[in-house]
mmCIF file of C-alpha atoms in Angstrom:
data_model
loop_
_atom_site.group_PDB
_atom_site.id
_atom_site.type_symbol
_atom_site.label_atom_id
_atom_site.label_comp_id
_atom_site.label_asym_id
_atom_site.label_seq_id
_atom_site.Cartn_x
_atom_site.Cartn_y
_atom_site.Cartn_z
ATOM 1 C CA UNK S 1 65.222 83.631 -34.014
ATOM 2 C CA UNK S 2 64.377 82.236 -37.463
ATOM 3 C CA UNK S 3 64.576 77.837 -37.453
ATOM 4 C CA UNK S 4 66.613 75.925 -39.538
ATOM 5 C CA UNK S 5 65.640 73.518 -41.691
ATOM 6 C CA UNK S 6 65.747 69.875 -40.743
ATOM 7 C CA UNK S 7 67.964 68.180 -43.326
ATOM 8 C CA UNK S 8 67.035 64.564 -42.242
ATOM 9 C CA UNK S 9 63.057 65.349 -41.896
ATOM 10 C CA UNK S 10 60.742 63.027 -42.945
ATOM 11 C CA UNK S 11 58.982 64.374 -45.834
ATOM 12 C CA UNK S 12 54.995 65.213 -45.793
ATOM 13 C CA UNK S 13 53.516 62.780 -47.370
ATOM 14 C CA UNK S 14 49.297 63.515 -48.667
ATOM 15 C CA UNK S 15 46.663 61.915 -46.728
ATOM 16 C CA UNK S 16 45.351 60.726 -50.137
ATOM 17 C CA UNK S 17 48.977 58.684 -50.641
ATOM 18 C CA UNK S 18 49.530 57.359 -47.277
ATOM 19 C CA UNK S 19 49.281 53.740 -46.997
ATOM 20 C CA UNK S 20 46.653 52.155 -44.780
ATOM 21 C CA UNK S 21 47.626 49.388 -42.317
ATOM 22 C CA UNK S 22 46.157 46.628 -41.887
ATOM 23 C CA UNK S 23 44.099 44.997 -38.631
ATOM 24 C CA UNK S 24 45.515 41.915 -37.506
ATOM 25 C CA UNK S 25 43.079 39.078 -37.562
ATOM 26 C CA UNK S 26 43.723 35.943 -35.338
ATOM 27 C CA UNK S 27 42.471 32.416 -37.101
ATOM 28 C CA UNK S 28 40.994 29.870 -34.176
ATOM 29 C CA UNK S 29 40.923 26.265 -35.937
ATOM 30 C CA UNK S 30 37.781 25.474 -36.052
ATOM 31 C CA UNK S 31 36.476 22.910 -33.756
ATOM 32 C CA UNK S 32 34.591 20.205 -33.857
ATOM 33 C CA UNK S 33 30.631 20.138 -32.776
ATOM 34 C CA UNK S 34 31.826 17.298 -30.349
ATOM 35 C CA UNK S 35 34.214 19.623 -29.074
ATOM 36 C CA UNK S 36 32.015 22.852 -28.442
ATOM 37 C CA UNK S 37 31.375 23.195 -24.762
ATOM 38 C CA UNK S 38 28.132 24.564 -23.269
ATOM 39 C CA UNK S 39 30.405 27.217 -22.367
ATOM 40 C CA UNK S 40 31.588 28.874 -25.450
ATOM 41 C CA UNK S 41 30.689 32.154 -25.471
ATOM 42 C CA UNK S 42 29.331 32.123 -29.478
ATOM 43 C CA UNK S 43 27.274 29.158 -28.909
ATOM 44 C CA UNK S 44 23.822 28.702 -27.473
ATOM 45 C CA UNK S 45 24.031 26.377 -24.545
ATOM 46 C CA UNK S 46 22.836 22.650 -25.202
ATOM 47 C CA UNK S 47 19.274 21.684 -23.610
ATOM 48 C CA UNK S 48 19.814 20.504 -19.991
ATOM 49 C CA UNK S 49 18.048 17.294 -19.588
ATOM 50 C CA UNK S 50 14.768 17.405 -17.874
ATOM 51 C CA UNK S 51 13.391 14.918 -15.056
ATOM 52 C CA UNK S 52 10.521 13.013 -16.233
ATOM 53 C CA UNK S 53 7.638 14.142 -14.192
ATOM 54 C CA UNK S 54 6.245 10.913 -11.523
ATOM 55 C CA UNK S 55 2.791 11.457 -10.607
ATOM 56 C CA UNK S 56 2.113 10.674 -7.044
ATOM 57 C CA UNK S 57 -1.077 8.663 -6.965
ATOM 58 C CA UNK S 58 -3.410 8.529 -3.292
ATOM 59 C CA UNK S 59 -3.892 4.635 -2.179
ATOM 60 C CA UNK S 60 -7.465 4.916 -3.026
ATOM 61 C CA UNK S 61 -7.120 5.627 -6.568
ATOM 62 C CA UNK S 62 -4.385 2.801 -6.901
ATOM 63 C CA UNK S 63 -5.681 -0.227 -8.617
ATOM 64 C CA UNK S 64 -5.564 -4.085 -8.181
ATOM 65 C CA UNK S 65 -3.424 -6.090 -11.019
ATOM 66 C CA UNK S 66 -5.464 -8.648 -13.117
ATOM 67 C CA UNK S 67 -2.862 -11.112 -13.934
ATOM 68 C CA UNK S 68 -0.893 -10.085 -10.313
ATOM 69 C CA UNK S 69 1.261 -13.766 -10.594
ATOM 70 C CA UNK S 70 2.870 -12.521 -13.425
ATOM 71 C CA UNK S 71 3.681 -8.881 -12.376
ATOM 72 C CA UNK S 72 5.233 -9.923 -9.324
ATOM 73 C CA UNK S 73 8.754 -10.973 -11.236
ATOM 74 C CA UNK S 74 8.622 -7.780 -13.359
ATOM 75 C CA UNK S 75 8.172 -5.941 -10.086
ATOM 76 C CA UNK S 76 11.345 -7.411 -8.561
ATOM 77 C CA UNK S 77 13.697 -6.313 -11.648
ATOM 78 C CA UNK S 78 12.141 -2.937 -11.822
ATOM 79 C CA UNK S 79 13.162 -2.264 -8.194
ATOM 80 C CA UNK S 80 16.564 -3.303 -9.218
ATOM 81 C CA UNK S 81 16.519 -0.924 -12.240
ATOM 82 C CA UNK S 82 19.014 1.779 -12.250
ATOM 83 C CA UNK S 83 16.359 3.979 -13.155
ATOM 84 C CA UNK S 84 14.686 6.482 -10.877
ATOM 85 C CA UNK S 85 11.539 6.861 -12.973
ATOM 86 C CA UNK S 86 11.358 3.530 -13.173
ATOM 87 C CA UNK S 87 11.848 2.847 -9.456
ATOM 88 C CA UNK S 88 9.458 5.245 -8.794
ATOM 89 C CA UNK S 89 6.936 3.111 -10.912
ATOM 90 C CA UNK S 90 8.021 -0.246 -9.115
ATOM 91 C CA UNK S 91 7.185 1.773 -5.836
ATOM 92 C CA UNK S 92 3.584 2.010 -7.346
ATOM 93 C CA UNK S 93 3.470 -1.229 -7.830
ATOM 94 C CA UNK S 94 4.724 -2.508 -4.748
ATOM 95 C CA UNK S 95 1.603 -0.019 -3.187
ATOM 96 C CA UNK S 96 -0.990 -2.475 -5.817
ATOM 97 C CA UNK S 97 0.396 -5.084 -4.413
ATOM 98 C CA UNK S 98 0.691 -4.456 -0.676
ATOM 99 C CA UNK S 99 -3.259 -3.920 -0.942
ATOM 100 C CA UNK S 100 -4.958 -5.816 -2.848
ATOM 101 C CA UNK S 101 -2.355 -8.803 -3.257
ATOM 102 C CA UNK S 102 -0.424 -8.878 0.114
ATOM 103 C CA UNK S 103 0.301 -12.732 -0.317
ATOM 104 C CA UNK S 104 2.233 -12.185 -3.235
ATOM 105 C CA UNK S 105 4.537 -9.787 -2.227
ATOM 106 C CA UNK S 106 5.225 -11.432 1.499
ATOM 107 C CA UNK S 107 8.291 -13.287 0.328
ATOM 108 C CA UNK S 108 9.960 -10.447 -1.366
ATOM 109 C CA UNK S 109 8.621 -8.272 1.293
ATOM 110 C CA UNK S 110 12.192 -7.655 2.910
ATOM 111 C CA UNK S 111 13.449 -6.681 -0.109
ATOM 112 C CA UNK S 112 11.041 -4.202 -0.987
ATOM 113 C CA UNK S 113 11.364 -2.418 2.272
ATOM 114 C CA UNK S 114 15.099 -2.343 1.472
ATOM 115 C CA UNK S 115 14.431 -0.532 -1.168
ATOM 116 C CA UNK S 116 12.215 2.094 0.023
ATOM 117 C CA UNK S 117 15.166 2.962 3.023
ATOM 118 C CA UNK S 118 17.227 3.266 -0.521
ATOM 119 C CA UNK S 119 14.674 5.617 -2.139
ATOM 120 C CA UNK S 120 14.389 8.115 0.894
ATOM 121 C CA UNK S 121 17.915 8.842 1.056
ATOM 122 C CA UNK S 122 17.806 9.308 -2.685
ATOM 123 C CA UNK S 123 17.962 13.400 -3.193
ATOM 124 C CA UNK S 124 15.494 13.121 -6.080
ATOM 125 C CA UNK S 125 12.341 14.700 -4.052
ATOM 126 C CA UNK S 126 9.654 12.262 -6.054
ATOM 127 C CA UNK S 127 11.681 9.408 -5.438
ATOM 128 C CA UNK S 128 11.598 9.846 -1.519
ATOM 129 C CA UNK S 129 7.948 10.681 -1.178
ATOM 130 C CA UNK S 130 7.194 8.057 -3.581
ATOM 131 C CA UNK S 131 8.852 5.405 -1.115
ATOM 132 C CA UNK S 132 7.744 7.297 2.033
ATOM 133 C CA UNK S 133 3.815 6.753 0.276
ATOM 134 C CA UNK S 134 4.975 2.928 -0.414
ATOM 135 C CA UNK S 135 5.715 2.656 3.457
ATOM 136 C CA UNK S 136 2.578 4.096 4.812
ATOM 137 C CA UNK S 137 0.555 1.475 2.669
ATOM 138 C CA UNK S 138 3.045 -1.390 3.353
ATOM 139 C CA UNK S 139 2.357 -0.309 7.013
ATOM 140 C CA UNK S 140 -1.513 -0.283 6.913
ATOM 141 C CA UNK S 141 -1.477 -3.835 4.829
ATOM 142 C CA UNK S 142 1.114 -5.542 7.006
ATOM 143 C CA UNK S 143 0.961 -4.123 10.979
ATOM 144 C CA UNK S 144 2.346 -5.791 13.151
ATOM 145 C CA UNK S 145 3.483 -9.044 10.045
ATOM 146 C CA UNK S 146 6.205 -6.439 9.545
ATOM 147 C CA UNK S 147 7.816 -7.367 12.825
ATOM 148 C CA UNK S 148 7.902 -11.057 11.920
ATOM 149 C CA UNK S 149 8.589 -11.712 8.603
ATOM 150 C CA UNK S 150 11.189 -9.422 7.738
ATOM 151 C CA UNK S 151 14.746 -9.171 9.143
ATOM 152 C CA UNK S 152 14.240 -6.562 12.371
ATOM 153 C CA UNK S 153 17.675 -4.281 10.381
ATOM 154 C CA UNK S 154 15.355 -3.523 7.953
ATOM 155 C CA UNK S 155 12.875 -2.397 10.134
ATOM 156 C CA UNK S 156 14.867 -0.540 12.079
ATOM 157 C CA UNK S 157 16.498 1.479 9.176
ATOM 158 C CA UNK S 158 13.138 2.149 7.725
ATOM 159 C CA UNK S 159 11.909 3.344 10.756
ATOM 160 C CA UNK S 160 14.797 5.674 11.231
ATOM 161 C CA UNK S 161 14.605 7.143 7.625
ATOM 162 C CA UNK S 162 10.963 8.025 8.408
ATOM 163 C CA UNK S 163 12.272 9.801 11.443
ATOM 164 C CA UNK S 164 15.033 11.352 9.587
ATOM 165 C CA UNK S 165 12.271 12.561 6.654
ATOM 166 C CA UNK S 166 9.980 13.811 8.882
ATOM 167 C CA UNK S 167 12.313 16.294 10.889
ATOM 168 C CA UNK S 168 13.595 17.820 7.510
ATOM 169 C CA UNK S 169 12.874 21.281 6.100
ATOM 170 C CA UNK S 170 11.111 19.859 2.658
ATOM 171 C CA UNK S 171 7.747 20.644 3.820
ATOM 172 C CA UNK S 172 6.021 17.957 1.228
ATOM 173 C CA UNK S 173 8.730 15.662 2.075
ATOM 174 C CA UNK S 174 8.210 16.229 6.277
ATOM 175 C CA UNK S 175 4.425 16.243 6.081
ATOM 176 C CA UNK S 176 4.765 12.634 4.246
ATOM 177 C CA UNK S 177 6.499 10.515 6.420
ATOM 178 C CA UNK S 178 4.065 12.279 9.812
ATOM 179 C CA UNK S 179 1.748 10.405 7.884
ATOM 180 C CA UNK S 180 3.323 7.580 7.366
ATOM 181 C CA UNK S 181 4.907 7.387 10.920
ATOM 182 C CA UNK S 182 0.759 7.892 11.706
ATOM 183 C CA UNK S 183 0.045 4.896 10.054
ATOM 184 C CA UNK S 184 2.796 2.600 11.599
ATOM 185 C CA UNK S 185 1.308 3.597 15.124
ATOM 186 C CA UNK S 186 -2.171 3.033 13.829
ATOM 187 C CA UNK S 187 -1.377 -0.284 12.426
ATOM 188 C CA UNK S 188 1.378 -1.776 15.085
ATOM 189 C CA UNK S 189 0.852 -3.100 18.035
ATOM 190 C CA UNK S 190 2.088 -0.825 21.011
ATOM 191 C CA UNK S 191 3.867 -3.088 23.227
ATOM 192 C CA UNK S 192 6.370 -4.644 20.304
ATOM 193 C CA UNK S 193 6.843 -0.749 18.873
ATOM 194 C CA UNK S 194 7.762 0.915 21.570
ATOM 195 C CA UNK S 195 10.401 -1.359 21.789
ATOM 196 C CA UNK S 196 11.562 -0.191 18.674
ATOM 197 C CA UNK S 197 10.986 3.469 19.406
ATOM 198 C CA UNK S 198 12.549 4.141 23.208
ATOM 199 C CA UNK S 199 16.148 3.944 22.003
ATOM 200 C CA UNK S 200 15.546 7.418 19.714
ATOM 201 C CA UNK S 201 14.624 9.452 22.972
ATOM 202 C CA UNK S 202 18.175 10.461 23.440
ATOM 203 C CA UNK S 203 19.191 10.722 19.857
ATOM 204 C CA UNK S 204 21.571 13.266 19.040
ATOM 205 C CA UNK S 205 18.948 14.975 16.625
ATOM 206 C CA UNK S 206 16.940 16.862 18.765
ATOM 207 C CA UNK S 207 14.456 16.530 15.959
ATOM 208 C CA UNK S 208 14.529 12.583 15.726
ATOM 209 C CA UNK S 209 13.925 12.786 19.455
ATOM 210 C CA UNK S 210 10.713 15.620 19.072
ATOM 211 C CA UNK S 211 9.224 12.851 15.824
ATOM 212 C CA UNK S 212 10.257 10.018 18.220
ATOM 213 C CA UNK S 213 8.534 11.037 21.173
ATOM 214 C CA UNK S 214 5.470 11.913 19.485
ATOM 215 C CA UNK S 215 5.198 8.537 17.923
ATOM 216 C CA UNK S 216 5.586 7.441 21.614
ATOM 217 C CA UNK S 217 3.032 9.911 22.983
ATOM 218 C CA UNK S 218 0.489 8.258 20.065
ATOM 219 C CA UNK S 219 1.208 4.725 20.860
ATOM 220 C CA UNK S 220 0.684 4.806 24.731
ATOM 221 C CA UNK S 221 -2.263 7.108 24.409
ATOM 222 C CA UNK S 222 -4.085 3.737 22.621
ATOM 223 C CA UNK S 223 -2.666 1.563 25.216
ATOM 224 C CA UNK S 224 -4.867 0.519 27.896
ATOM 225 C CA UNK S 225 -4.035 0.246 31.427
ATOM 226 C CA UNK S 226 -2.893 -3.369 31.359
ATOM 227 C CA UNK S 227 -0.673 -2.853 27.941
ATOM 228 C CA UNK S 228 1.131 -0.018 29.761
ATOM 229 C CA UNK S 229 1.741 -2.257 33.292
ATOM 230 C CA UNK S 230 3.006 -4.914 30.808
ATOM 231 C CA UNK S 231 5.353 -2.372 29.313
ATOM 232 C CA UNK S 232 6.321 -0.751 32.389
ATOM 233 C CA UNK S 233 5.130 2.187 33.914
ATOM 234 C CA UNK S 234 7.797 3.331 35.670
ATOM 235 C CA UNK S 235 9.751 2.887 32.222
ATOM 236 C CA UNK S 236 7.616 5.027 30.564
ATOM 237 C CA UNK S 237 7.866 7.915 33.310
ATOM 238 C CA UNK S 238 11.860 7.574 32.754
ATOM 239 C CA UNK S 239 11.772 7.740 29.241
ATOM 240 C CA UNK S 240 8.906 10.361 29.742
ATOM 241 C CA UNK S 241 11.378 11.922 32.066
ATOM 242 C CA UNK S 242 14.150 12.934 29.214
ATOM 243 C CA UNK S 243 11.824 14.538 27.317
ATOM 244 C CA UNK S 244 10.025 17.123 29.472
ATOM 245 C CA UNK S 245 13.181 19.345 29.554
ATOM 246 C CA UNK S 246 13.888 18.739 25.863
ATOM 247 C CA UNK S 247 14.589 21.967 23.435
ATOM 248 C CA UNK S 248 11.737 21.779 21.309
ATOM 249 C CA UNK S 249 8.239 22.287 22.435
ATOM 250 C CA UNK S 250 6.947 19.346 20.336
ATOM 251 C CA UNK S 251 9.273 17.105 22.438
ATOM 252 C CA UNK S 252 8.372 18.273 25.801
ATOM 253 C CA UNK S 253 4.522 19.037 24.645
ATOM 254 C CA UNK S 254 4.615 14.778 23.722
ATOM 255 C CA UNK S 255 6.469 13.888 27.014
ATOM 256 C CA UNK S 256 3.280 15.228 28.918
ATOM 257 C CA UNK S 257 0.912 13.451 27.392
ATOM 258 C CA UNK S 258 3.115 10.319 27.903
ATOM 259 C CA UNK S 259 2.958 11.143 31.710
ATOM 260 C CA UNK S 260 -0.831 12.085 31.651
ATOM 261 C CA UNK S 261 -1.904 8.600 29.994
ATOM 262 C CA UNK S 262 0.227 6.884 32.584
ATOM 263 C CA UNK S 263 -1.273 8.605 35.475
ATOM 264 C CA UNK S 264 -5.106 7.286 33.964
ATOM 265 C CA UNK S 265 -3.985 4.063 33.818
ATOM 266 C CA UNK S 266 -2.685 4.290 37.405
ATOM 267 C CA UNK S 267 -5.828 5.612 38.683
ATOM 268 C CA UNK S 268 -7.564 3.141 36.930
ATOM 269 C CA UNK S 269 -5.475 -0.298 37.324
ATOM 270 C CA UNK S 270 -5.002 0.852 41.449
ATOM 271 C CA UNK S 271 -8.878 2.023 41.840
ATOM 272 C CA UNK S 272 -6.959 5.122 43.116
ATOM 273 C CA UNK S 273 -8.028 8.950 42.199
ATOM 274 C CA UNK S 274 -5.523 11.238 44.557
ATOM 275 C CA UNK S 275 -2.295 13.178 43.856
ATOM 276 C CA UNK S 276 -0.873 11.955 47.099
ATOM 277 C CA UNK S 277 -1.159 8.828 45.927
ATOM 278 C CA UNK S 278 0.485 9.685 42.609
ATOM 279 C CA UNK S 279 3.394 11.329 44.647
ATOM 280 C CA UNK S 280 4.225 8.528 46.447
ATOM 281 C CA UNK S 281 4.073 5.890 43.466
ATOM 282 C CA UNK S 282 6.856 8.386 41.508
ATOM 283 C CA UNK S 283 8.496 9.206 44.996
ATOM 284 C CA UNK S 284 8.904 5.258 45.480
ATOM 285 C CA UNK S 285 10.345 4.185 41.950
ATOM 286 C CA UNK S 286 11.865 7.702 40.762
ATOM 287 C CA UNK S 287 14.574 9.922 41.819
ATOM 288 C CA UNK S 288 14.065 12.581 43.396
ATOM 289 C CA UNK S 289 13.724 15.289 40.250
ATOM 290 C CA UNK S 290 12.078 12.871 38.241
ATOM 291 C CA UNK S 291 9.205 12.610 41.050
ATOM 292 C CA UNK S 292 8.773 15.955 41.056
ATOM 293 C CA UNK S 293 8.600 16.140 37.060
ATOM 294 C CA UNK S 294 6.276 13.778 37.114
ATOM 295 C CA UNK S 295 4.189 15.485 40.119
ATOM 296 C CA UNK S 296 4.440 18.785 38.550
ATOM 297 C CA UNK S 297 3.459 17.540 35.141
ATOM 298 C CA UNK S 298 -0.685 15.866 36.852
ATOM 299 C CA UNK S 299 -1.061 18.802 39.146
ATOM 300 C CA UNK S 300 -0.899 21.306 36.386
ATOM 301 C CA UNK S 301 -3.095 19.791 34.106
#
């Protein structure tokens, strides 16, 4: 069947004469540099800023001040500055003068230990080992001073920082304050730190209590058989005691040298050399499981 033609068909128009369209183009108003964002996908991202680098100098290499009078007021505002680098270079400074001009620093001493518990909870990694390197040097110029002449709180939170830094995964960080915690057994008294350290064997963190115990361990190791009567034998098996079932090795591993260094001085102080008299001494002033912790613990040695 032939088709009919389409009256109302649009006519054929050449290729040649057809008219092109147009693409549509969408206008942005242009912004202002203030207003680019580092996130605009045309732009290159700004710079981020970079931390200045702190070098961490060894106490050997640090160096006495030669006008240390007038440093000492300079040293105060920088630890009050509101800048880490700058902290960080107070710290130093605090180090000089710790060694080689302890005087001098005494009366702001509290203060300065204040702001090294600041610094180690600061996330900036130089910052904390910065202060954690200012405590080990405060420790080996002061000792035992510490005790006296600053405010026991501070003290107490710088030794639990310390504890806190040491049981952390940042390796550099960790292996810092075991050094430092090193030194504050090495220059402390054992009698007055011990004190200090016996309420972190039953800290939550089983980690606290493993760095805790060790600093124990190291402390009544030194003592001799009349410090650790003084202190309390029997104490020291107790506290001993909680430890030896502990979850980490290092715990446990510390809580039987703690036993082992009060069994010498026994043996010693009671011109006595026998188990059976080493059972009945824990038997007498121990319960029952202790005893045999404690029993267990010199007969397997």
């Amino acid at each position: 069947m032939a088709l009919r033609p389409i009256d109302n068909a649009l006519p054929i128009v050449p290729d040649g004469l057809r008219p092109k369209k147009q693409a549509k183009v969408s206008i942005q108003p242009q912004k202002k540099a203030s207003e680019i964002s580092v996130n605009d996908e045309n732009k290159a991202p700004l710079p981020q800023p970079i931390d200045a680098s702190v070098d961490y100098v060894a106490s050997e290499d640090l160096k006495p001040f030669q006008d240390p009078e007038s440093n000492i007021q300079s040293l105060v505002e920088g630890l009050d500055s509101k800048d880490w680098v700058k902290v960080c270079q107070s710290l130093n400074d605090a180090r000089r003068f710790s060694l080689y001009h302890p005087g001098l620093l005494l009366p702001v001493l509290e203060k300065v230990m204040l702001v090294v518990v600041k610094s180690m909870k600061n996330p900036r990694s130089a910052l904390c080992k910065t202060s954690i390197m200012a405590a080990s040097d405060i420790f080996n110029a002061y000792g035992e001073k510490l005790l006296d002449s600053t405010d026991s709180s501070a003290f107490d939170q710088l030794l639990l920082q310390l504890l806190l830094k040491a049981s952390q995964d940042k390796k550099f960080v960790c292996e810092e304050a075991d050094k430092s915690l090193t030194a504050m057994v090495n220059s402390i008294t054992a009698l007055p730190l011990l004190q200090k350290l016996r309420g972190f064997v039953n800290h939550g963190n089983l980690r606290v209590r493993a760095k805790a115990a060790v600093s124990i361990s190291n402390s009544v190791y030194k003592m001799g058989s009349e410090e650790i009567k003084e202190f309390g034998s029997v104490t020291l098996l107790q506290m001993a005691s909680d430890l030896l079932n502990d979850r980490l090795p290092e715990a446990r591993e510390a809580a039987r040298s703690i036993v082992l260094s009060v069994y010498e001085a026994f043996t010693e102080n009671e011109k006595l050399d026998t188990v059976e008299d080493w059972q009945s001494f824990c038997q007498s002033n121990l319960s029952m499981i202790q005893a045999q912790l404690m029993i267990k613990v010199v007969s397997s040695q």
